[in-house]
Amino acid sequence: MRYFNWYIAKSVNPVFDQIIRDMASSFKSHSKDIEIKIISAKDSGCQAGFERFKNIFARKSIWHLFGHAPFWWKIVQLHSRTVHTLLDSNKWAGYPTRLFNEGALTGQGVIYPVFDSLASRTEDLRKAVFVRGKIDLPEGDYEVIDIYQKVLRPEALSGIYIASETGPREAMRAGILTMRGVCVASKKSGYLDEILGPDGYFMIDENSDLSRIIKLGLGEKGRHMAMSARHFLKSRRSHEKCAESLISVYKRVLAQ
């Protein structure tokens, strides 16, 4: 039996937090000889001081850090092997790992995130344009829903998500929304290419007619785009591939 502590730092946003917990479930489901304890910095206020102190000095097969390292992390590194996963920083405090091949350098491991809660019967739902934060959209007869700083719940959705950025955080958010039934529109993104496919989202460039893209996304073309992207996502970022990528990284670290 192997014992792992996964520490979710305060810097981890709700979307990343949700994906980390889904990854832990995938790992446990496909590896029966492991035990994972998730420790979240956001829950630490509920723990007694002695319990927190005991966790810091608990030797495990591996401590896996997600997000920025807390001040006490060097103590953990004295007694256990450590793995560190970051999205877009290079301040490593353990074996470096990314969640995408895009942006990963030689010597860095890649762990595949998993996206759960496949949507169904989205054709019966009210369609909307989803955004994150304030985005200038053309006027139109459609509902706009801002998902800024919200945990994306598992119910089915319908419509189009207009991505405001092209980095790994935005790609994960788009992946979750795709699994809810929403199609995606974005500037060219290597991160989105990995999980939705190069043709799995509406491309936005300086010559794009956003009104036309929204109209397509809210129509039959958008529904088919979402279905195709979901199929690509499920095949590339399955529970099995997530577990296999974690096992591969951990074997490398334990062999050091």
PDB file of N, CA, C and O in Angstrom, residues 71-103:
ATOM      1  N   PHE A  71       4.694  28.151   3.747  1.00  0.00           N
ATOM      2  CA  PHE A  71       5.991  28.428   4.392  1.00  0.00           C
ATOM      3  C   PHE A  71       6.604  27.179   5.016  1.00  0.00           C
ATOM      4  O   PHE A  71       7.824  27.066   5.154  1.00  0.00           O
ATOM      5  N   TRP A  72       5.768  26.200   5.409  1.00  0.00           N
ATOM      6  CA  TRP A  72       6.266  25.020   6.101  1.00  0.00           C
ATOM      7  C   TRP A  72       6.632  23.874   5.151  1.00  0.00           C
ATOM      8  O   TRP A  72       7.031  22.794   5.583  1.00  0.00           O
ATOM      9  N   TRP A  73       6.533  24.088   3.850  1.00  0.00           N
ATOM     10  CA  TRP A  73       6.725  22.998   2.892  1.00  0.00           C
ATOM     11  C   TRP A  73       8.126  22.395   2.952  1.00  0.00           C
ATOM     12  O   TRP A  73       8.322  21.206   2.690  1.00  0.00           O
ATOM     13  N   LYS A  74       9.132  23.196   3.312  1.00  0.00           N
ATOM     14  CA  LYS A  74      10.505  22.675   3.383  1.00  0.00           C
ATOM     15  C   LYS A  74      10.641  21.582   4.427  1.00  0.00           C
ATOM     16  O   LYS A  74      11.502  20.710   4.312  1.00  0.00           O
ATOM     17  N   ILE A  75       9.773  21.615   5.441  1.00  0.00           N
ATOM     18  CA  ILE A  75       9.778  20.536   6.441  1.00  0.00           C
ATOM     19  C   ILE A  75       9.332  19.230   5.796  1.00  0.00           C
ATOM     20  O   ILE A  75       9.919  18.167   6.023  1.00  0.00           O
ATOM     21  N   VAL A  76       8.294  19.301   4.977  1.00  0.00           N
ATOM     22  CA  VAL A  76       7.803  18.116   4.267  1.00  0.00           C
ATOM     23  C   VAL A  76       8.900  17.548   3.373  1.00  0.00           C
ATOM     24  O   VAL A  76       9.102  16.328   3.304  1.00  0.00           O
ATOM     25  N   GLN A  77       9.649  18.421   2.709  1.00  0.00           N
ATOM     26  CA  GLN A  77      10.696  17.969   1.798  1.00  0.00           C
ATOM     27  C   GLN A  77      11.845  17.260   2.508  1.00  0.00           C
ATOM     28  O   GLN A  77      12.601  16.521   1.879  1.00  0.00           O
ATOM     29  N   LEU A  78      11.960  17.458   3.813  1.00  0.00           N
ATOM     30  CA  LEU A  78      13.008  16.782   4.577  1.00  0.00           C
ATOM     31  C   LEU A  78      12.705  15.305   4.792  1.00  0.00           C
ATOM     32  O   LEU A  78      13.626  14.498   4.939  1.00  0.00           O
ATOM     33  N   HIS A  79      11.419  14.936   4.826  1.00  0.00           N
ATOM     34  CA  HIS A  79      11.086  13.547   5.176  1.00  0.00           C
ATOM     35  C   HIS A  79      10.351  12.771   4.079  1.00  0.00           C
ATOM     36  O   HIS A  79      10.191  11.554   4.195  1.00  0.00           O
ATOM     37  N   SER A  80       9.897  13.425   3.014  1.00  0.00           N
ATOM     38  CA  SER A  80       9.121  12.712   1.992  1.00  0.00           C
ATOM     39  C   SER A  80       9.498  13.176   0.590  1.00  0.00           C
ATOM     40  O   SER A  80       9.964  14.310   0.398  1.00  0.00           O
ATOM     41  N   ARG A  81       9.268  12.315  -0.393  1.00  0.00           N
ATOM     42  CA  ARG A  81       9.401  12.710  -1.792  1.00  0.00           C
ATOM     43  C   ARG A  81       8.244  13.666  -2.107  1.00  0.00           C
ATOM     44  O   ARG A  81       7.125  13.479  -1.618  1.00  0.00           O
ATOM     45  N   THR A  82       8.521  14.647  -2.956  1.00  0.00           N
ATOM     46  CA  THR A  82       7.479  15.636  -3.245  1.00  0.00           C
ATOM     47  C   THR A  82       7.298  15.835  -4.744  1.00  0.00           C
ATOM     48  O   THR A  82       8.259  15.774  -5.515  1.00  0.00           O
ATOM     49  N   VAL A  83       6.055  16.068  -5.123  1.00  0.00           N
ATOM     50  CA  VAL A  83       5.675  16.402  -6.495  1.00  0.00           C
ATOM     51  C   VAL A  83       4.961  17.742  -6.442  1.00  0.00           C
ATOM     52  O   VAL A  83       4.201  18.010  -5.507  1.00  0.00           O
ATOM     53  N   HIS A  84       5.206  18.588  -7.419  1.00  0.00           N
ATOM     54  CA  HIS A  84       4.618  19.919  -7.412  1.00  0.00           C
ATOM     55  C   HIS A  84       3.946  20.182  -8.758  1.00  0.00           C
ATOM     56  O   HIS A  84       4.576  20.025  -9.809  1.00  0.00           O
ATOM     57  N   THR A  85       2.673  20.562  -8.735  1.00  0.00           N
ATOM     58  CA  THR A  85       1.941  20.884  -9.953  1.00  0.00           C
ATOM     59  C   THR A  85       1.567  22.357  -9.965  1.00  0.00           C
ATOM     60  O   THR A  85       0.908  22.842  -9.044  1.00  0.00           O
ATOM     61  N   LEU A  86       1.995  23.047 -11.019  1.00  0.00           N
ATOM     62  CA  LEU A  86       1.670  24.460 -11.212  1.00  0.00           C
ATOM     63  C   LEU A  86       1.098  24.651 -12.613  1.00  0.00           C
ATOM     64  O   LEU A  86       1.386  23.873 -13.529  1.00  0.00           O
ATOM     65  N   LEU A  87       0.301  25.703 -12.769  1.00  0.00           N
ATOM     66  CA  LEU A  87      -0.292  25.986 -14.069  1.00  0.00           C
ATOM     67  C   LEU A  87       0.590  26.896 -14.912  1.00  0.00           C
ATOM     68  O   LEU A  87       0.893  26.598 -16.054  1.00  0.00           O
ATOM     69  N   ASP A  88       1.021  28.032 -14.348  1.00  0.00           N
ATOM     70  CA  ASP A  88       1.742  29.007 -15.169  1.00  0.00           C
ATOM     71  C   ASP A  88       2.815  29.739 -14.371  1.00  0.00           C
ATOM     72  O   ASP A  88       2.958  30.944 -14.461  1.00  0.00           O
ATOM     73  N   SER A  89       3.558  28.991 -13.562  1.00  0.00           N
ATOM     74  CA  SER A  89       4.661  29.549 -12.802  1.00  0.00           C
ATOM     75  C   SER A  89       5.822  28.564 -12.851  1.00  0.00           C
ATOM     76  O   SER A  89       5.651  27.416 -13.272  1.00  0.00           O
ATOM     77  N   ASN A  90       7.014  29.023 -12.465  1.00  0.00           N
ATOM     78  CA  ASN A  90       8.185  28.150 -12.487  1.00  0.00           C
ATOM     79  C   ASN A  90       8.874  28.085 -11.129  1.00  0.00           C
ATOM     80  O   ASN A  90      10.058  27.759 -11.042  1.00  0.00           O
ATOM     81  N   LYS A  91       8.156  28.398 -10.056  1.00  0.00           N
ATOM     82  CA  LYS A  91       8.734  28.355  -8.712  1.00  0.00           C
ATOM     83  C   LYS A  91       8.462  26.979  -8.108  1.00  0.00           C
ATOM     84  O   LYS A  91       7.493  26.787  -7.364  1.00  0.00           O
ATOM     85  N   TRP A  92       9.309  26.036  -8.477  1.00  0.00           N
ATOM     86  CA  TRP A  92       9.052  24.646  -8.122  1.00  0.00           C
ATOM     87  C   TRP A  92       9.495  24.326  -6.701  1.00  0.00           C
ATOM     88  O   TRP A  92      10.506  24.817  -6.225  1.00  0.00           O
ATOM     89  N   ALA A  93       8.720  23.454  -6.051  1.00  0.00           N
ATOM     90  CA  ALA A  93       9.044  22.985  -4.703  1.00  0.00           C
ATOM     91  C   ALA A  93       8.823  21.479  -4.638  1.00  0.00           C
ATOM     92  O   ALA A  93       8.192  20.959  -3.725  1.00  0.00           O
ATOM     93  N   GLY A  94       9.336  20.788  -5.623  1.00  0.00           N
ATOM     94  CA  GLY A  94       9.165  19.347  -5.745  1.00  0.00           C
ATOM     95  C   GLY A  94       9.348  18.969  -7.207  1.00  0.00           C
ATOM     96  O   GLY A  94       9.657  19.823  -8.051  1.00  0.00           O
ATOM     97  N   TYR A  95       9.158  17.700  -7.537  1.00  0.00           N
ATOM     98  CA  TYR A  95       9.277  17.274  -8.926  1.00  0.00           C
ATOM     99  C   TYR A  95       8.265  18.047  -9.763  1.00  0.00           C
ATOM    100  O   TYR A  95       7.066  17.998  -9.508  1.00  0.00           O
ATOM    101  N   PRO A  96       8.708  18.807 -10.791  1.00  0.00           N
ATOM    102  CA  PRO A  96       7.797  19.708 -11.515  1.00  0.00           C
ATOM    103  C   PRO A  96       6.855  18.980 -12.462  1.00  0.00           C
ATOM    104  O   PRO A  96       7.276  18.128 -13.245  1.00  0.00           O
ATOM    105  N   THR A  97       5.576  19.326 -12.372  1.00  0.00           N
ATOM    106  CA  THR A  97       4.579  18.732 -13.260  1.00  0.00           C
ATOM    107  C   THR A  97       3.606  19.801 -13.740  1.00  0.00           C
ATOM    108  O   THR A  97       3.287  20.757 -13.031  1.00  0.00           O
ATOM    109  N   ARG A  98       3.132  19.612 -14.953  1.00  0.00           N
ATOM    110  CA  ARG A  98       2.124  20.472 -15.566  1.00  0.00           C
ATOM    111  C   ARG A  98       0.875  19.640 -15.854  1.00  0.00           C
ATOM    112  O   ARG A  98       0.907  18.415 -15.794  1.00  0.00           O
ATOM    113  N   LEU A  99      -0.205  20.323 -16.211  1.00  0.00           N
ATOM    114  CA  LEU A  99      -1.437  19.636 -16.585  1.00  0.00           C
ATOM    115  C   LEU A  99      -1.644  19.606 -18.101  1.00  0.00           C
ATOM    116  O   LEU A  99      -2.635  19.057 -18.571  1.00  0.00           O
ATOM    117  N   PHE A 100      -0.717  20.206 -18.835  1.00  0.00           N
ATOM    118  CA  PHE A 100      -0.797  20.222 -20.293  1.00  0.00           C
ATOM    119  C   PHE A 100       0.594  19.992 -20.874  1.00  0.00           C
ATOM    120  O   PHE A 100       1.593  20.417 -20.305  1.00  0.00           O
ATOM    121  N   ASN A 101       0.646  19.338 -22.027  1.00  0.00           N
ATOM    122  CA  ASN A 101       1.909  19.225 -22.751  1.00  0.00           C
ATOM    123  C   ASN A 101       2.365  20.598 -23.225  1.00  0.00           C
ATOM    124  O   ASN A 101       3.554  20.892 -23.246  1.00  0.00           O
ATOM    125  N   GLU A 102       1.398  21.434 -23.604  1.00  0.00           N
ATOM    126  CA  GLU A 102       1.694  22.811 -23.991  1.00  0.00           C
ATOM    127  C   GLU A 102       2.340  23.532 -22.805  1.00  0.00           C
ATOM    128  O   GLU A 102       1.800  23.564 -21.710  1.00  0.00           O
ATOM    129  N   GLY A 103       3.490  24.096 -23.012  1.00  0.00           N
ATOM    130  CA  GLY A 103       4.161  24.837 -21.947  1.00  0.00           C
ATOM    131  C   GLY A 103       5.070  23.997 -21.067  1.00  0.00           C
ATOM    132  O   GLY A 103       5.848  24.542 -20.282  1.00  0.00           O
TER     133      GLY A 103
END
